[in-house]
Structure formats: structure tokens, C-alpha cells
Amino acid sequence: MAPVLNQALLSPAELAFLHSNLSLTPPIRPDLRQSSQFRPLIAETDFLPGTNGSARICFADGTEAIVGVKAEVEKSASRRNDTKNSESNDISKGIRDEIMRGTDEEEPNSRSSTGRTVDNSWVEMTIEIPGFRDDDSLPIFLAQILNEALLATGELVAKLWINRLWHWKLYIDILLLSPPLSYPLPLLSLTTHLALLSTRLPTLKSELDEDPLFNDDWDAAISLYPHSASENQTSGLRSHKVRPPITLLVMAVGSNIIFDPTREELAVADAVLAISLASLPSTSGKSVIDDNHSNRLRLLSIRTIDPPSRLTTAGVPDAVNTATGGTASIAQANSGADVGLGKDRVWHPPQGGMKRGLIGKILQMCLERGGVGEEVLAGLDNVDTQLKHTSILILGAGWTSTFLIPLLEARQISHAATSTTGRPGTLPFKFDPSSPSLEPYHLLPSASTILITFPLKGPHQSTHLLSLYRASHPAAAPNWIQLGSTGIFQIADQEQWVTRHSKYDRGNARAVAEDELLALGGCVLNLSGLWGGARQPRDFVKRVAASKEQLKGKTSLHMVHGMDVARAVVAVHESFTKGERWMLTDMFVYDWWALILGWGDGGSEGKDEDAEGPLLEWVRELMVEEDVRALPRSMELLGRCYDSREFWSTFGIAPVRARL
């Protein structure tokens, strides 16, 4: 069991009152939190110079912790001595095989595949707590439980293997800055998690068993826990997403389960558990709730925490208190009181432990999909992302981001993205043109380039967005890119060949917002028709040509693939053009009639099959009626034609997905 922390100084009457409130359904907590709600915190990462990773977390009660991670190259013990060294520990084959079950990729650090031998001594952890000696029971126990969770799966030490002769030695230094006002285990665990997430190791340049030689460019360093599949591949690690473990503190009062208890709540706890879990690839083992997902939470350890409530002073029943006329013996008064509030409604220190059914319920709440464990990990992922500077911030991770994010990962360009719901991998953000609140903007990272994918409409919206971001990030000076539409160029009396310099509908709501952004030093990319992925032009046929009369009015079509949009965004990011409006097409002018003659009634499949449907007959009839000898029709007949050569020549690139 864990050592007891300094307990809250509460009288038996106060303990009885608190216990009765926490026993209600739902429980009433002193700070009015929900039973599974965690205390608010302030977090920061990568703030300590000279470290490979660092993090700081401060709870609302003022308790603050700092974790620094330092990595050094160390020579491995000879294989000849491995079997003699009692501290040496080959990665447990059973655990590693269990982790790998259900995955198609070979585990590079598994003993069964490469014979790599690792040692748990490669990770060294120290904890300093004000008012405690290094050899006191509390720091020793906390270090043991955190170290146990880190080494449980072998994932961390496997990442430290360099070659047969060398490895990384990881020093994790944990410092609690103030005397603990509550049990510090969750605070230290969350801070360690963030510090390891921010830890980066230099890229290895040497090969095989040579003395390790590393890349001096810190920007090319690889994260110890990669954030993307491409970074995994670069570092030689598996492509699934693995995160450091976390340890949750859970207490029970009667049948109620309470997460992240305060010191006052621990003073009346019937039982307390420390539960360590981690996000790992799904396995067929019983410790994983659902195997239908690639990553699931896995239970690493359960520890019993000896609650301070056991050392509290029991109340005196009226039946025993002679001051109130009591005459019963103490034995008679205590006969029906064992835990919390007895039959005499007086506080009694709890005895015994926790029932198995309640433990199972706690584990279910921690490990289930959408449960407390996933919620905590998702929040920590956002903390790790939101406070770092990133190269590109995507406001609105929609269709365009399905092409842009893989390209950014392939080119190792740091990025972050938002969505209105804050779905996994994104930050929650919803633009409200009528709200002056800075709160949504504080969640966004500092960025070199900010891409706006959603439409801004009308006056003041661009100014509103830029001013609130600048107010929340006064040190940032990002370049702004707005994705617009070539629809603003569709006006009467438009010239046949339309360029970015041509006249456009200045009264259009989107054009008004774009002009405002340009005046503020931004850049606008007016995109033609978008296609790629699930969005195929062949699927548009039945909608745009439902009748022969509709088909008759269809002339030119301009498209650009999502991959070329992504390449254009990266090009502007790398060579920003302030105050410029660009037109973006794949440099083709398509003829609707020619496309339909090749596709028939559309459909995204069967490109090599015969075209069929009534549209073929309509095209043939219209060609005769309009005296069109061959397709595609001439530029004069097609009418509006977009010329986007200037963009591609300015940035020195060309479309890679041209022709439908």
C-alpha cells in the first residue's frame, strides 16, 4: 500500500457531513465537480532549455510540478554479460507478442524478430517533494508506481535502443514545486506524460553497429512518441499511435466512484486505487475492451492507496457522551458502526477494502471507449499541441485537409488543425463573427501560416478573426491564407480569358471578406472546381445535366485536384505573397459535352467499361443541332476560360493531377 499523505484537519462532524454528501446519488462534491470530472489545470511543454523534453502543470489549488527529460548516449553492456546481470531485462516476449497480435506490421524492437536486448535501467527517474527526504516512503513509492507503468509494456526502453553497442539513457527528473495540498500522484503522472510527449531525440546518421553519429539539426529531431505515421516511419518505429501511460487516482464512497479526489475528499474515502493505463495497439487479450479499433486502452497496473480517512478521529455517539446524558458502553455504541456513518450517524474511520464488483466498474469506466481514460488522453494530446509553435495552422480540417495533412507529414512540416467538434487529432474551434471572446483563440497554437478553409462572408469578418487571434497571441505574426472560389469571376460581360487580374463581383459576400483580408496583408487562393478522393466529377453528371436542356447550357469546366491545392498551400507558405489574389486550376479547360460523351451517365467506377445512358444520345443530338463537328468545342464556343499559368510559373511548380 501507498504511504499516507498529510490529511485534512476536519472534525468528526465535518467528516460526517462530507461523507454523507459524497454518498448521495449523484454525489455532491465540495467543488461541485461531476464524479468523473478532473480539476482545471494550466499546462506548458518545451519550456526548459537544455532538455530533450519538459512539461509543467499547475492545478487550480496552486500545486505545481515540473518534469525535465534528458537523454544521453550510453554504451550497452556486452551480450556475454547480459545473462549474468540480474538487472538486465529482455523485453517480455509474452507481453510484446500480445501487443503485436492483431497488427500486420512486424515489431522492429521485438526480441523474436531482431533479438534486440534492452534493460530497464536505461530509464532513471527521480522525484523531489518539498518537506520530504529522497529516501522517504512517499517519493520512493511515487517513483516506483510511475516507473512501473512506464516500463510495463517495454515500449519506452525499445525506443532507446540505438544499435547492438549503444543506447539512449533517459533521465526523468520530477520536481513538485510546492508542498502537496492533495495526493500528488495524478499531477506527477500527467506532467510526466506531457514531458515524454514533448521529448525529441536527434536523428541517427550512422548505420549498423558504428559509433552513433547524429544530425546536428534539432528541427530534424524525432519525437520519442511520434505524433504521425510519417514520423514513425522516419524514426523506424511502428506506425500505430502509442502514448506514454497515465495513472489515475480513483476513490470510492459507498457505491459512488469519484475521480481525481481532493485532500478533503480523501479524508472520507472508503478505498482508493491508483490505476495505470496506456493507449496501445488492440490485442486479443482480455485487458482490451474492444478489438474493433486499432488502438485501445490497456490496463497496466492497479495499486491500493491507503486512504488518510483510516487515521481520522471517530466521533462520539450521544449514547456514550455523558455530557449529553449517554449511559451506554463504548462497545455497545460501536457495535453497528464500521464504515463512514454508522447506525448512530456518527463518523467512524473506514475499515476493509473495496468489493470486486466496484473494482470492475472502475476499470470499465477507465478503459471503455469514450470513457475517462480516453477523455484524459485526448485532453493531454490537445495540451501538447496547443501550446507549441507550429508552421501551419489549418482552421477547419475538412476535405482539403485530407490531402494537405499527409503532404505536410511527408515533408515534415509541423502543423495543427481545428474542427468545430474537436474530433481526435484536432483542436476545438468554431468561428463566431459576433463573439468578442478570446477563449476559443487561446486554445490555438502560435503559427507561421494560418490557412482559413471555411468561407468568410461580408465586411468585418476577416478583421474580427485576425484581431482576436492577434490579441490572444501578441507575439505571433502569422501569414494568412484564405481559400476562396473562382465563382466571384462569373459576372456579365466577363472577358473570355479570365485571369487573377480580371474584374469580379465586388459585391459578392465572399469577395468582400477576401478583399478585407488582402488589405490586412493576407493572401487568397481562388479555387476552381475541387475533385479527388471521394469527390469525383463523374458523380456530378446526373446533377448538372438532368435534362437535355440543362446539358445544352453546359460549356466549360475548370477543376483542380486536392493534391494540387495542398501543394499550392505549401508553396505559398514557403514563399508568401502578401496582398495577392491567385487563381488556381489544373491549367485545363474541360468541355462538359466531351466529358459526358466519355462517361455516359457518370459513376466513379468502370472507367474502362462502355459509356451508357441517355446523355450520350443528348450529346450526339446537340452536336448536330449546334453544328459542332468534334469535341472538345473551341474556346470561343466554350465561353469563359480560366488562365492560371501565373500562379504555377510564379511558384515554380506544375499540377501533378491534371486531366480528369
XYZ file of N, CA, C and O in Angstrom, residues 486-615:
520
model
N -13.433 30.574 -57.472
C -13.412 31.329 -58.732
C -14.808 31.779 -59.120
O -14.972 32.476 -60.130
N -15.818 31.415 -58.337
C -17.188 31.835 -58.643
C -17.360 33.339 -58.650
O -18.292 33.852 -59.279
N -16.480 34.067 -57.970
C -16.616 35.527 -57.947
C -16.316 36.143 -59.310
O -16.665 37.301 -59.558
N -15.670 35.370 -60.208
C -15.355 35.887 -61.544
C -16.492 35.656 -62.540
O -16.390 36.082 -63.693
N -17.562 34.997 -62.129
C -18.683 34.713 -63.024
C -19.650 35.885 -63.013
O -20.611 35.923 -62.255
N -19.358 36.864 -63.864
C -20.172 38.075 -63.966
C -20.491 38.333 -65.428
O -19.875 37.773 -66.338
N -21.480 39.179 -65.649
C -21.857 39.546 -67.020
C -20.743 40.356 -67.671
O -19.996 41.070 -67.000
N -20.646 40.215 -68.984
C -19.651 40.961 -69.771
C -18.225 40.620 -69.351
O -17.312 41.455 -69.487
N -18.025 39.411 -68.853
C -16.676 38.994 -68.493
C -15.898 38.659 -69.749
O -16.445 38.120 -70.723
N -14.628 38.975 -69.770
C -13.797 38.632 -70.918
C -13.660 37.124 -71.035
O -13.833 36.393 -70.065
N -13.343 36.656 -72.261
C -13.307 35.209 -72.478
C -12.223 34.551 -71.647
O -12.462 33.561 -70.964
N -11.013 35.084 -71.698
C -9.913 34.526 -70.905
C -9.820 35.289 -69.594
O -9.514 36.477 -69.565
N -10.088 34.611 -68.530
C -10.144 35.218 -67.202
C -8.858 34.888 -66.451
O -8.451 33.721 -66.373
N -8.230 35.921 -65.903
C -7.037 35.736 -65.073
C -7.316 36.293 -63.681
O -8.397 36.826 -63.405
N -6.324 36.202 -62.835
C -6.497 36.716 -61.475
C -6.649 38.226 -61.452
O -7.096 38.802 -60.449
N -6.268 38.885 -62.549
C -6.369 40.338 -62.630
C -7.696 40.792 -63.229
O -7.952 42.000 -63.302
N -8.542 39.848 -63.687
C -9.812 40.201 -64.317
C -10.782 40.786 -63.291
O -10.625 40.606 -62.077
N -11.788 41.476 -63.803
C -12.805 42.044 -62.924
C -13.632 40.923 -62.302
O -13.754 39.824 -62.858
N -14.198 41.204 -61.125
C -15.003 40.216 -60.418
C -16.117 40.917 -59.669
O -16.165 42.157 -59.607
N -17.016 40.146 -59.125
C -18.177 40.687 -58.420
C -17.748 41.189 -57.046
O -17.657 40.423 -56.087
N -17.485 42.458 -56.932
C -17.017 43.033 -55.672
C -18.109 43.103 -54.611
O -17.819 43.331 -53.433
N -19.363 42.903 -55.015
C -20.454 42.881 -54.053
C -20.709 41.501 -53.485
O -21.498 41.354 -52.536
N -20.049 40.485 -54.036
C -20.191 39.134 -53.519
C -19.701 39.081 -52.072
O -18.636 39.619 -51.741
N -20.459 38.411 -51.196
C -20.128 38.401 -49.769
C -18.750 37.806 -49.512
O -17.993 38.304 -48.665
N -18.401 36.752 -50.246
C -17.087 36.146 -50.050
C -15.991 37.060 -50.587
O -14.910 37.160 -49.996
N -16.270 37.740 -51.712
C -15.278 38.650 -52.279
C -15.023 39.827 -51.342
O -13.882 40.307 -51.222
N -16.068 40.299 -50.654
C -15.902 41.413 -49.710
C -14.946 41.007 -48.584
O -14.030 41.757 -48.212
N -15.151 39.815 -48.025
C -14.278 39.343 -46.945
C -12.859 39.103 -47.451
O -11.878 39.373 -46.742
N -12.725 38.599 -48.682
C -11.397 38.356 -49.245
C -10.652 39.662 -49.473
O -9.444 39.757 -49.192
N -11.347 40.672 -49.986
C -10.706 41.978 -50.182
C -10.239 42.559 -48.847
O -9.180 43.195 -48.755
N -11.021 42.347 -47.817
C -10.650 42.835 -46.483
C -9.390 42.132 -45.989
O -8.502 42.761 -45.402
N -9.307 40.814 -46.224
C -8.127 40.063 -45.807
C -6.900 40.514 -46.591
O -5.794 40.641 -46.025
N -7.058 40.757 -47.892
C -5.932 41.225 -48.704
C -5.423 42.571 -48.195
O -4.210 42.818 -48.158
N -6.347 43.441 -47.798
C -5.939 44.750 -47.281
C -5.174 44.616 -45.968
O -4.359 45.490 -45.629
N -5.399 43.511 -45.244
C -4.698 43.269 -43.980
C -3.392 42.509 -44.185
O -2.744 42.125 -43.210
N -3.015 42.290 -45.447
C -1.755 41.623 -45.735
C -1.863 40.133 -45.962
O -0.839 39.438 -46.010
N -3.085 39.616 -46.105
C -3.267 38.190 -46.347
C -3.130 37.827 -47.806
O -2.817 38.658 -48.663
N -3.370 36.560 -48.110
C -3.287 36.033 -49.468
C -4.527 35.174 -49.712
O -4.996 34.475 -48.807
N -5.061 35.220 -50.935
C -6.275 34.487 -51.276
C -5.992 33.547 -52.433
O -5.382 33.947 -53.438
N -6.424 32.294 -52.297
C -6.362 31.319 -53.380
C -7.782 31.040 -53.842
O -8.561 30.388 -53.132
N -8.147 31.563 -55.023
C -9.467 31.302 -55.589
C -9.415 29.994 -56.360
O -8.775 29.894 -57.405
N -10.085 28.975 -55.817
C -10.008 27.630 -56.351
C -11.136 27.375 -57.334
O -12.283 27.791 -57.117
N -10.816 26.661 -58.414
C -11.849 26.197 -59.329
C -12.488 24.950 -58.741
O -12.313 24.651 -57.558
N -13.219 24.189 -59.545
C -13.900 23.010 -59.040
C -12.937 22.019 -58.403
O -11.874 21.719 -58.958
N -13.289 21.504 -57.234
C -12.403 20.617 -56.487
C -12.785 19.162 -56.741
O -13.965 18.806 -56.777
N -11.759 18.342 -56.905
C -12.027 16.919 -57.053
C -10.875 16.124 -56.440
O -9.795 16.655 -56.182
N -11.118 14.847 -56.210
C -10.123 13.970 -55.606
C -10.722 13.198 -54.446
O -11.632 13.679 -53.765
N -10.214 12.002 -54.210
C -10.746 11.179 -53.132
C -12.174 10.769 -53.418
O -12.505 10.263 -54.493
N -13.049 11.020 -52.469
C -14.458 10.652 -52.639
C -15.205 11.623 -53.532
O -16.338 11.341 -53.944
N -14.608 12.742 -53.859
C -15.265 13.753 -54.688
C -14.819 13.569 -56.138
O -13.726 14.014 -56.525
N -15.630 12.910 -56.949
C -15.303 12.604 -58.334
C -16.247 13.344 -59.280
O -17.470 13.289 -59.114
N -15.720 14.046 -60.308
C -16.576 14.782 -61.247
C -17.593 13.899 -61.955
O -18.672 14.357 -62.324
N -17.255 12.617 -62.153
C -18.191 11.715 -62.804
C -19.500 11.615 -62.029
O -20.554 11.355 -62.601
N -19.402 11.817 -60.711
C -20.605 11.729 -59.881
C -21.483 12.973 -60.006
O -22.616 12.977 -59.521
N -20.959 14.046 -60.615
C -21.729 15.278 -60.736
C -22.661 15.261 -61.937
O -23.534 16.116 -62.062
N -22.460 14.300 -62.855
C -23.110 14.351 -64.172
C -24.625 14.406 -64.044
O -25.291 15.270 -64.631
N -25.206 13.487 -63.299
C -26.665 13.427 -63.223
C -27.253 14.672 -62.575
O -28.396 15.040 -62.855
N -26.489 15.324 -61.709
C -26.987 16.517 -61.034
C -26.935 17.744 -61.934
O -27.843 18.576 -61.904
N -25.892 17.879 -62.730
C -25.726 19.084 -63.552
C -26.378 18.948 -64.923
O -26.565 19.947 -65.620
N -26.695 17.715 -65.333
C -27.305 17.510 -66.658
C -28.464 16.535 -66.523
O -28.469 15.448 -67.108
N -29.492 16.970 -65.776
C -30.643 16.096 -65.559
C -31.556 16.050 -66.769
O -32.397 15.162 -66.879
N -31.400 17.002 -67.684
C -32.227 17.040 -68.894
C -31.381 17.504 -70.064
O -30.268 18.029 -69.891
N -31.898 17.320 -71.244
C -31.183 17.752 -72.445
C -31.024 19.266 -72.460
O -29.992 19.792 -72.895
N -32.044 19.987 -71.970
C -31.975 21.449 -71.946
C -30.858 21.917 -71.009
O -30.143 22.883 -71.325
N -30.726 21.248 -69.857
C -29.627 21.589 -68.953
C -28.279 21.303 -69.599
O -27.332 22.091 -69.473
N -28.178 20.183 -70.270
C -26.918 19.811 -70.904
C -26.538 20.799 -71.992
O -25.351 21.096 -72.191
N -27.527 21.348 -72.665
C -27.246 22.315 -73.733
C -26.522 23.549 -73.195
O -25.663 24.132 -73.870
N -26.848 23.948 -71.991
C -26.227 25.141 -71.425
C -24.873 24.893 -70.790
O -24.230 25.838 -70.319
N -24.421 23.644 -70.730
C -23.132 23.342 -70.127
C -22.015 23.551 -71.130
O -22.014 22.948 -72.208
N -21.072 24.404 -70.727
C -19.965 24.721 -71.635
C -18.641 24.309 -71.005
O -18.298 23.144 -70.995
N -17.908 25.261 -70.457
C -16.574 24.960 -69.932
C -16.643 24.499 -68.478
O -17.586 24.798 -67.742
N -15.614 23.763 -68.067
C -15.463 23.282 -66.698
C -14.001 23.405 -66.315
O -13.111 23.033 -67.087
N -13.746 23.941 -65.126
C -12.383 24.098 -64.631
C -12.271 23.375 -63.297
O -13.112 23.545 -62.417
N -11.233 22.571 -63.152
C -11.067 21.737 -61.966
C -9.640 21.842 -61.438
O -8.719 22.243 -62.155
N -9.477 21.445 -60.187
C -8.151 21.318 -59.595
C -8.233 20.210 -58.548
O -9.204 20.129 -57.785
N -7.239 19.341 -58.529
C -7.234 18.204 -57.613
C -6.812 18.647 -56.215
O -6.039 19.591 -56.041
N -7.319 17.931 -55.215
C -6.977 18.258 -53.835
C -5.485 18.217 -53.569
O -4.965 19.000 -52.765
N -4.772 17.299 -54.215
C -3.325 17.234 -54.031
C -2.654 18.497 -54.537
O -1.705 19.004 -53.921
N -3.130 19.045 -55.665
C -2.541 20.277 -56.196
C -2.907 21.477 -55.331
O -2.125 22.422 -55.212
N -4.086 21.446 -54.702
C -4.432 22.502 -53.743
C -3.470 22.454 -52.553
O -2.963 23.487 -52.107
N -3.201 21.256 -52.073
C -2.275 21.102 -50.948
C -0.885 21.601 -51.320
O -0.228 22.298 -50.530
N -0.414 21.256 -52.520
C 0.912 21.706 -52.959
C 0.945 23.220 -53.111
O 1.964 23.859 -52.835
N -0.167 23.802 -53.541
C -0.233 25.253 -53.682
C -0.165 25.939 -52.325
O 0.518 26.958 -52.159
N -0.851 25.386 -51.324
C -0.816 25.961 -49.980
C 0.600 25.925 -49.423
O 1.097 26.905 -48.848
N 1.287 24.796 -49.587
C 2.661 24.677 -49.104
C 3.571 25.665 -49.833
O 4.458 26.285 -49.223
N 3.357 25.834 -51.144
C 4.182 26.765 -51.924
C 4.011 28.199 -51.425
O 4.990 28.940 -51.278
N 2.767 28.594 -51.149
C 2.522 29.949 -50.643
C 3.090 30.089 -49.232
O 3.626 31.145 -48.871
N 2.975 29.038 -48.433
C 3.556 29.069 -47.085
C 5.061 29.306 -47.139
O 5.599 30.089 -46.350
N 5.737 28.645 -48.070
C 7.196 28.760 -48.152
C 7.644 30.049 -48.825
O 8.742 30.540 -48.547
N 6.825 30.588 -49.707
C 7.168 31.850 -50.394
C 5.928 32.737 -50.395
O 5.237 32.873 -51.412
N 5.658 33.320 -49.239
C 4.405 34.043 -49.067
C 4.362 35.297 -49.926
O 5.355 36.033 -50.047
N 3.204 35.535 -50.519
C 2.987 36.730 -51.346
C 1.919 37.586 -50.674
O 0.733 37.281 -50.741
N 2.338 38.622 -50.030
C 1.451 39.471 -49.249
C 0.495 40.256 -50.137
O 0.906 40.875 -51.121
N -0.797 40.212 -49.799
C -1.793 41.005 -50.503
C -2.091 40.560 -51.911
O -2.615 41.354 -52.702
N -1.824 39.304 -52.251
C -2.031 38.816 -53.620
C -3.214 37.852 -53.671
O -3.400 37.016 -52.799
N -3.983 37.979 -54.764
C -5.072 37.054 -55.063
C -4.623 36.170 -56.222
O -4.197 36.674 -57.267
N -4.726 34.840 -56.031
C -4.293 33.902 -57.061
C -5.467 33.043 -57.514
O -6.343 32.693 -56.725
N -5.451 32.714 -58.820
C -6.441 31.804 -59.384
C -5.785 30.438 -59.557
O -4.655 30.337 -60.035
N -6.517 29.380 -59.172
C -5.923 28.053 -59.175
C -6.803 27.072 -59.955
O -7.931 26.785 -59.562
N -6.264 26.573 -61.078
C -6.861 25.481 -61.837
C -5.748 24.508 -62.199
O -4.577 24.756 -61.910
N -6.101 23.396 -62.835
C -5.061 22.464 -63.283
C -4.568 22.798 -64.687
O -3.929 21.980 -65.340
N -4.890 24.034 -65.150
C -4.466 24.578 -66.448
C -5.150 23.877 -67.623
O -4.695 23.981 -68.756
N -6.246 23.173 -67.369
C -7.067 22.604 -68.426
C -8.403 23.339 -68.474
O -8.925 23.773 -67.444
N -8.951 23.472 -69.658
C -10.327 23.924 -69.843
C -11.097 22.735 -70.399
O -10.872 22.309 -71.534
N -11.974 22.173 -69.591
C -12.696 20.967 -69.984
C -14.021 21.345 -70.647
O -14.623 22.381 -70.344
N -14.473 20.467 -71.521
C -15.762 20.612 -72.201
C -16.718 19.593 -71.589
O -16.463 18.389 -71.633
N -17.807 20.092 -71.015
C -18.767 19.199 -70.385
C -19.256 18.129 -71.357
O -19.410 16.958 -70.988
N -19.528 18.526 -72.613
C -20.036 17.565 -73.589
C -19.013 16.455 -73.825
O -19.363 15.280 -73.921
N -17.755 16.833 -73.924
C -16.711 15.832 -74.177
C -16.576 14.872 -72.991
O -16.404 13.661 -73.174
N -16.661 15.411 -71.795
C -16.553 14.559 -70.615
C -17.717 13.574 -70.531
O -17.531 12.378 -70.263
N -18.935 14.082 -70.765
C -20.118 13.224 -70.668
C -20.111 12.163 -71.757
O -20.532 11.023 -71.533
N -19.580 12.510 -72.939
C -19.509 11.520 -74.007
C -18.591 10.368 -73.619
O -18.788 9.233 -74.052
N -17.601 10.651 -72.795
C -16.705 9.595 -72.347
C -17.216 8.853 -71.125
O -16.886 7.693 -70.912
N -18.049 9.523 -70.308
C -18.508 8.911 -69.065
C -19.898 8.293 -69.148
O -20.237 7.427 -68.361
N -20.724 8.775 -70.056
C -22.110 8.345 -70.057
C -22.857 8.995 -68.904
O -22.708 10.187 -68.641
N -23.608 8.187 -68.156
C -24.402 8.741 -67.052
C -23.596 8.882 -65.773
O -24.142 9.076 -64.699
N -22.266 8.766 -65.882
C -21.403 9.026 -64.732
C -21.082 7.777 -63.965
O -21.078 6.666 -64.478
N -20.797 7.959 -62.686
C -20.342 6.854 -61.849
C -18.849 6.901 -61.703
O -18.115 7.162 -62.663
N -18.374 6.679 -60.523
C -16.939 6.800 -60.264
C -16.169 5.547 -60.601
O -14.954 5.535 -60.559
N -16.871 4.465 -60.926
C -16.195 3.216 -61.247
C -16.376 2.900 -62.724
O -17.163 3.515 -63.432
N -15.656 1.902 -63.163
C -15.835 1.397 -64.520
C -15.315 2.308 -65.593
O -15.959 2.494 -66.623
N -14.135 2.895 -65.396
C -13.601 3.798 -66.414
C -13.288 3.076 -67.718
O -13.273 3.678 -68.775
N -13.001 1.771 -67.627
C -12.657 1.013 -68.822
C -13.875 0.357 -69.456
O -13.748 -0.362 -70.438
N -15.055 0.580 -68.867
C -16.256 -0.015 -69.423
C -16.909 0.928 -70.421
O -16.605 2.111 -70.491
N -17.848 0.390 -71.196
C -18.551 1.194 -72.195
C -19.419 2.236 -71.513
O -20.121 1.943 -70.532
N -19.369 3.461 -72.039
C -20.251 4.505 -71.538
C -21.674 4.207 -71.989
O -21.908 3.688 -73.078
N -22.644 4.537 -71.145
C -24.032 4.253 -71.476
C -24.921 5.286 -70.831
O -24.492 6.069 -69.990
N -26.197 5.297 -71.261
C -27.155 6.219 -70.699
C -27.684 7.189 -71.735
O -27.100 7.369 -72.817
N -28.789 7.869 -71.428
C -29.410 8.798 -72.383
C -28.552 10.019 -72.684
O -28.748 10.671 -73.716
N -27.604 10.356 -71.794
C -26.791 11.551 -72.027
C -25.957 11.421 -73.286
O -25.644 12.435 -73.931
